[in-house]
mmCIF file of C-alpha atoms in Angstrom:
data_model
loop_
_atom_site.group_PDB
_atom_site.id
_atom_site.type_symbol
_atom_site.label_atom_id
_atom_site.label_comp_id
_atom_site.label_asym_id
_atom_site.label_seq_id
_atom_site.Cartn_x
_atom_site.Cartn_y
_atom_site.Cartn_z
ATOM 1 C CA MET A 12 29.603 -60.519 168.617
ATOM 2 C CA ASP A 13 27.104 -59.499 171.294
ATOM 3 C CA GLN A 14 28.279 -58.915 174.877
ATOM 4 C CA ILE A 15 26.526 -59.740 178.158
ATOM 5 C CA PHE A 16 27.729 -58.634 181.577
ATOM 6 C CA LEU A 17 26.870 -61.063 184.361
ATOM 7 C CA VAL A 18 27.224 -61.474 188.085
ATOM 8 C CA ASN A 19 27.183 -65.122 189.159
ATOM 9 C CA ALA A 20 28.093 -67.255 192.135
ATOM 10 C CA LEU A 21 29.540 -70.622 192.864
ATOM 11 C CA VAL A 22 27.105 -71.802 195.546
ATOM 12 C CA THR A 23 28.149 -74.406 198.092
ATOM 13 C CA ASP A 24 26.735 -75.873 201.279
ATOM 14 C CA GLU A 25 28.505 -76.937 204.475
ATOM 15 C CA THR A 26 29.274 -80.405 203.072
ATOM 16 C CA GLY A 27 30.902 -79.068 199.910
ATOM 17 C CA ARG A 28 28.150 -79.774 197.434
ATOM 18 C CA MET A 29 27.751 -77.271 194.596
ATOM 19 C CA LEU A 30 24.357 -75.933 193.547
ATOM 20 C CA ALA A 31 23.649 -75.560 189.833
ATOM 21 C CA VAL A 32 20.488 -74.462 188.063
ATOM 22 C CA ARG A 33 19.085 -75.128 184.599
ATOM 23 C CA LYS A 34 16.932 -72.532 182.891
ATOM 24 C CA LYS A 35 13.811 -73.434 180.960
ATOM 25 C CA ASN A 36 14.587 -74.421 177.363
ATOM 26 C CA SER A 37 18.260 -75.082 178.143
ATOM 27 C CA LYS A 38 20.208 -78.306 178.609
ATOM 28 C CA PHE A 39 23.076 -76.625 180.467
ATOM 29 C CA PHE A 40 23.442 -76.336 184.231
ATOM 30 C CA GLN A 41 24.890 -73.034 185.333
ATOM 31 C CA MET A 42 25.598 -70.867 188.341
ATOM 32 C CA VAL A 43 22.933 -68.774 189.994
ATOM 33 C CA GLY A 44 23.124 -65.190 188.799
ATOM 34 C CA GLY A 45 22.335 -63.067 185.820
ATOM 35 C CA LYS A 46 22.629 -59.884 183.850
ATOM 36 C CA ARG A 47 23.851 -56.750 185.514
ATOM 37 C CA GLU A 48 21.718 -53.633 185.053
ATOM 38 C CA GLN A 49 23.571 -50.521 183.895
ATOM 39 C CA ASP A 50 25.508 -48.957 186.809
ATOM 40 C CA GLU A 51 24.152 -51.569 189.241
ATOM 41 C CA GLU A 52 26.513 -52.608 192.054
ATOM 42 C CA LEU A 53 27.796 -56.181 191.711
ATOM 43 C CA LEU A 54 26.375 -57.405 195.011
ATOM 44 C CA THR A 55 23.060 -55.704 194.276
ATOM 45 C CA THR A 56 22.820 -57.685 191.038
ATOM 46 C CA LEU A 57 23.785 -60.893 192.789
ATOM 47 C CA ARG A 58 21.278 -60.385 195.594
ATOM 48 C CA ARG A 59 18.463 -59.592 193.145
ATOM 49 C CA GLU A 60 19.226 -62.644 190.995
ATOM 50 C CA PHE A 61 19.418 -64.987 194.009
ATOM 51 C CA LEU A 62 16.069 -63.775 195.291
ATOM 52 C CA GLU A 63 14.496 -64.086 191.826
ATOM 53 C CA GLU A 64 15.933 -67.492 190.945
ATOM 54 C CA ILE A 65 16.205 -69.472 194.200
ATOM 55 C CA ASN A 66 14.591 -67.357 196.945
ATOM 56 C CA ILE A 67 17.812 -66.907 198.940
ATOM 57 C CA ASP A 68 19.006 -63.592 200.403
ATOM 58 C CA ILE A 69 22.802 -63.566 200.083
ATOM 59 C CA LEU A 70 23.068 -61.052 202.926
ATOM 60 C CA LEU A 71 22.388 -63.951 205.308
ATOM 61 C CA HIS A 72 25.281 -66.046 203.988
ATOM 62 C CA ASP A 73 29.054 -65.932 203.483
ATOM 63 C CA VAL A 74 29.921 -64.144 200.228
ATOM 64 C CA SER A 75 33.399 -63.663 198.745
ATOM 65 C CA PHE A 76 34.698 -62.519 195.360
ATOM 66 C CA LEU A 77 36.426 -65.174 193.220
ATOM 67 C CA GLY A 78 37.315 -63.232 190.078
ATOM 68 C CA GLN A 79 36.321 -62.375 186.529
ATOM 69 C CA HIS A 80 35.996 -64.601 183.502
ATOM 70 C CA THR A 81 34.956 -64.238 179.870
ATOM 71 C CA SER A 82 33.477 -67.099 177.884
ATOM 72 C CA VAL A 83 31.022 -67.944 175.138
ATOM 73 C CA ALA A 84 27.342 -67.956 176.096
ATOM 74 C CA VAL A 85 25.641 -71.349 175.896
ATOM 75 C CA ASN A 86 22.055 -70.124 175.563
ATOM 76 C CA GLU A 87 22.524 -67.134 173.246
ATOM 77 C CA LYS A 88 24.133 -67.379 169.824
ATOM 78 C CA ASN A 89 27.113 -65.255 168.878
ATOM 79 C CA THR A 90 27.416 -63.842 172.398
ATOM 80 C CA LYS A 91 30.266 -63.461 174.861
ATOM 81 C CA VAL A 92 29.635 -63.355 178.587
ATOM 82 C CA HIS A 93 31.782 -61.275 180.905
ATOM 83 C CA ALA A 94 31.213 -62.366 184.472
ATOM 84 C CA ASN A 95 32.125 -61.272 187.963
ATOM 85 C CA VAL A 96 32.012 -64.487 189.971
ATOM 86 C CA PHE A 97 31.477 -64.798 193.714
ATOM 87 C CA HIS A 98 31.381 -67.711 196.124
ATOM 88 C CA VAL A 99 28.250 -67.955 198.256
ATOM 89 C CA LYS A 100 28.530 -70.477 201.064
ATOM 90 C CA LEU A 101 25.027 -71.164 202.284
ATOM 91 C CA LYS A 102 24.613 -71.345 206.044
ATOM 92 C CA ALA A 103 21.055 -72.674 205.704
ATOM 93 C CA TYR A 104 18.720 -73.214 202.805
ATOM 94 C CA LYS A 105 15.259 -73.949 204.120
ATOM 95 C CA THR A 106 13.866 -71.113 201.959
ATOM 96 C CA LEU A 107 15.596 -72.457 198.844
ATOM 97 C CA ARG A 108 13.191 -72.996 195.970
ATOM 98 C CA ILE A 109 13.373 -72.385 192.269
ATOM 99 C CA ALA A 110 11.360 -69.639 190.648
ATOM 100 C CA SER A 111 11.384 -67.361 187.647
ATOM 101 C CA GLU A 112 13.001 -68.903 184.566
ATOM 102 C CA ILE A 113 14.619 -71.819 186.419
ATOM 103 C CA GLU A 114 13.437 -75.291 185.407
ATOM 104 C CA GLU A 115 15.614 -77.414 187.684
ATOM 105 C CA MET A 116 18.267 -77.213 190.389
ATOM 106 C CA VAL A 117 20.710 -79.882 191.491
ATOM 107 C CA TRP A 118 23.214 -80.368 194.286
ATOM 108 C CA ILE A 119 26.361 -81.643 192.581
ATOM 109 C CA THR A 120 29.063 -83.615 194.377
ATOM 110 C CA LYS A 121 32.679 -84.193 193.501
ATOM 111 C CA ASP A 122 31.719 -87.787 192.736
ATOM 112 C CA ASP A 123 28.984 -87.014 190.200
ATOM 113 C CA TYR A 124 29.788 -83.632 188.560
ATOM 114 C CA GLN A 125 30.882 -85.278 185.308
ATOM 115 C CA LYS A 126 27.369 -86.488 184.540
ATOM 116 C CA TYR A 127 26.029 -82.928 184.160
ATOM 117 C CA GLN A 128 26.292 -80.738 181.074
ATOM 118 C CA LEU A 129 27.719 -77.511 182.493
ATOM 119 C CA ALA A 130 27.671 -74.039 180.987
ATOM 120 C CA HIS A 131 31.075 -72.778 179.831
ATOM 121 C CA LEU A 132 31.444 -70.197 182.595
ATOM 122 C CA LEU A 133 30.828 -72.781 185.306
ATOM 123 C CA GLU A 134 32.981 -75.434 183.668
ATOM 124 C CA GLU A 135 35.926 -73.189 182.776
ATOM 125 C CA PHE A 136 36.120 -70.951 185.830
ATOM 126 C CA SER A 137 34.202 -72.131 188.899
ATOM 127 C CA LEU A 138 34.455 -75.907 188.569
ATOM 128 C CA PRO A 139 38.271 -75.992 188.933
ATOM 129 C CA ILE A 140 38.057 -73.697 191.975
ATOM 130 C CA TRP A 141 35.344 -75.848 193.564
ATOM 131 C CA LEU A 142 37.272 -79.063 192.936
ATOM 132 C CA GLU A 143 40.211 -77.624 194.900
ATOM 133 C CA MET A 144 38.121 -76.451 197.864
ATOM 134 C CA ASP A 145 38.318 -78.253 201.176
ATOM 135 C CA PHE A 146 35.182 -78.546 203.291
#
């Protein structure tokens, strides 16, 4: 089985909504983030991926480490993902826009999250944490 090492983030705003993105040619919504380059620092990977995918510089926002999780990749066959997951609480998002390989982004609420098809990593690890957060 192939292995991918990721750095991702559960992204929230001040009202408690969760941001999820869907890559081109995928039906799954997932966290912002991506593959870690060899020997790249975790926050360097996260910052690069945020700038590439949604035009947000994480250095301007609140960032905290949530933990690690391993799951099955949804977009790559026979592949396990090993992720370091952070929480990025956006202070503002006027520069927010999708780019790169992202097809769509959505702000998910606790009332409507069940209508989205979520990637395993988001569903198994970050969703339960987000559902317990108070805003």
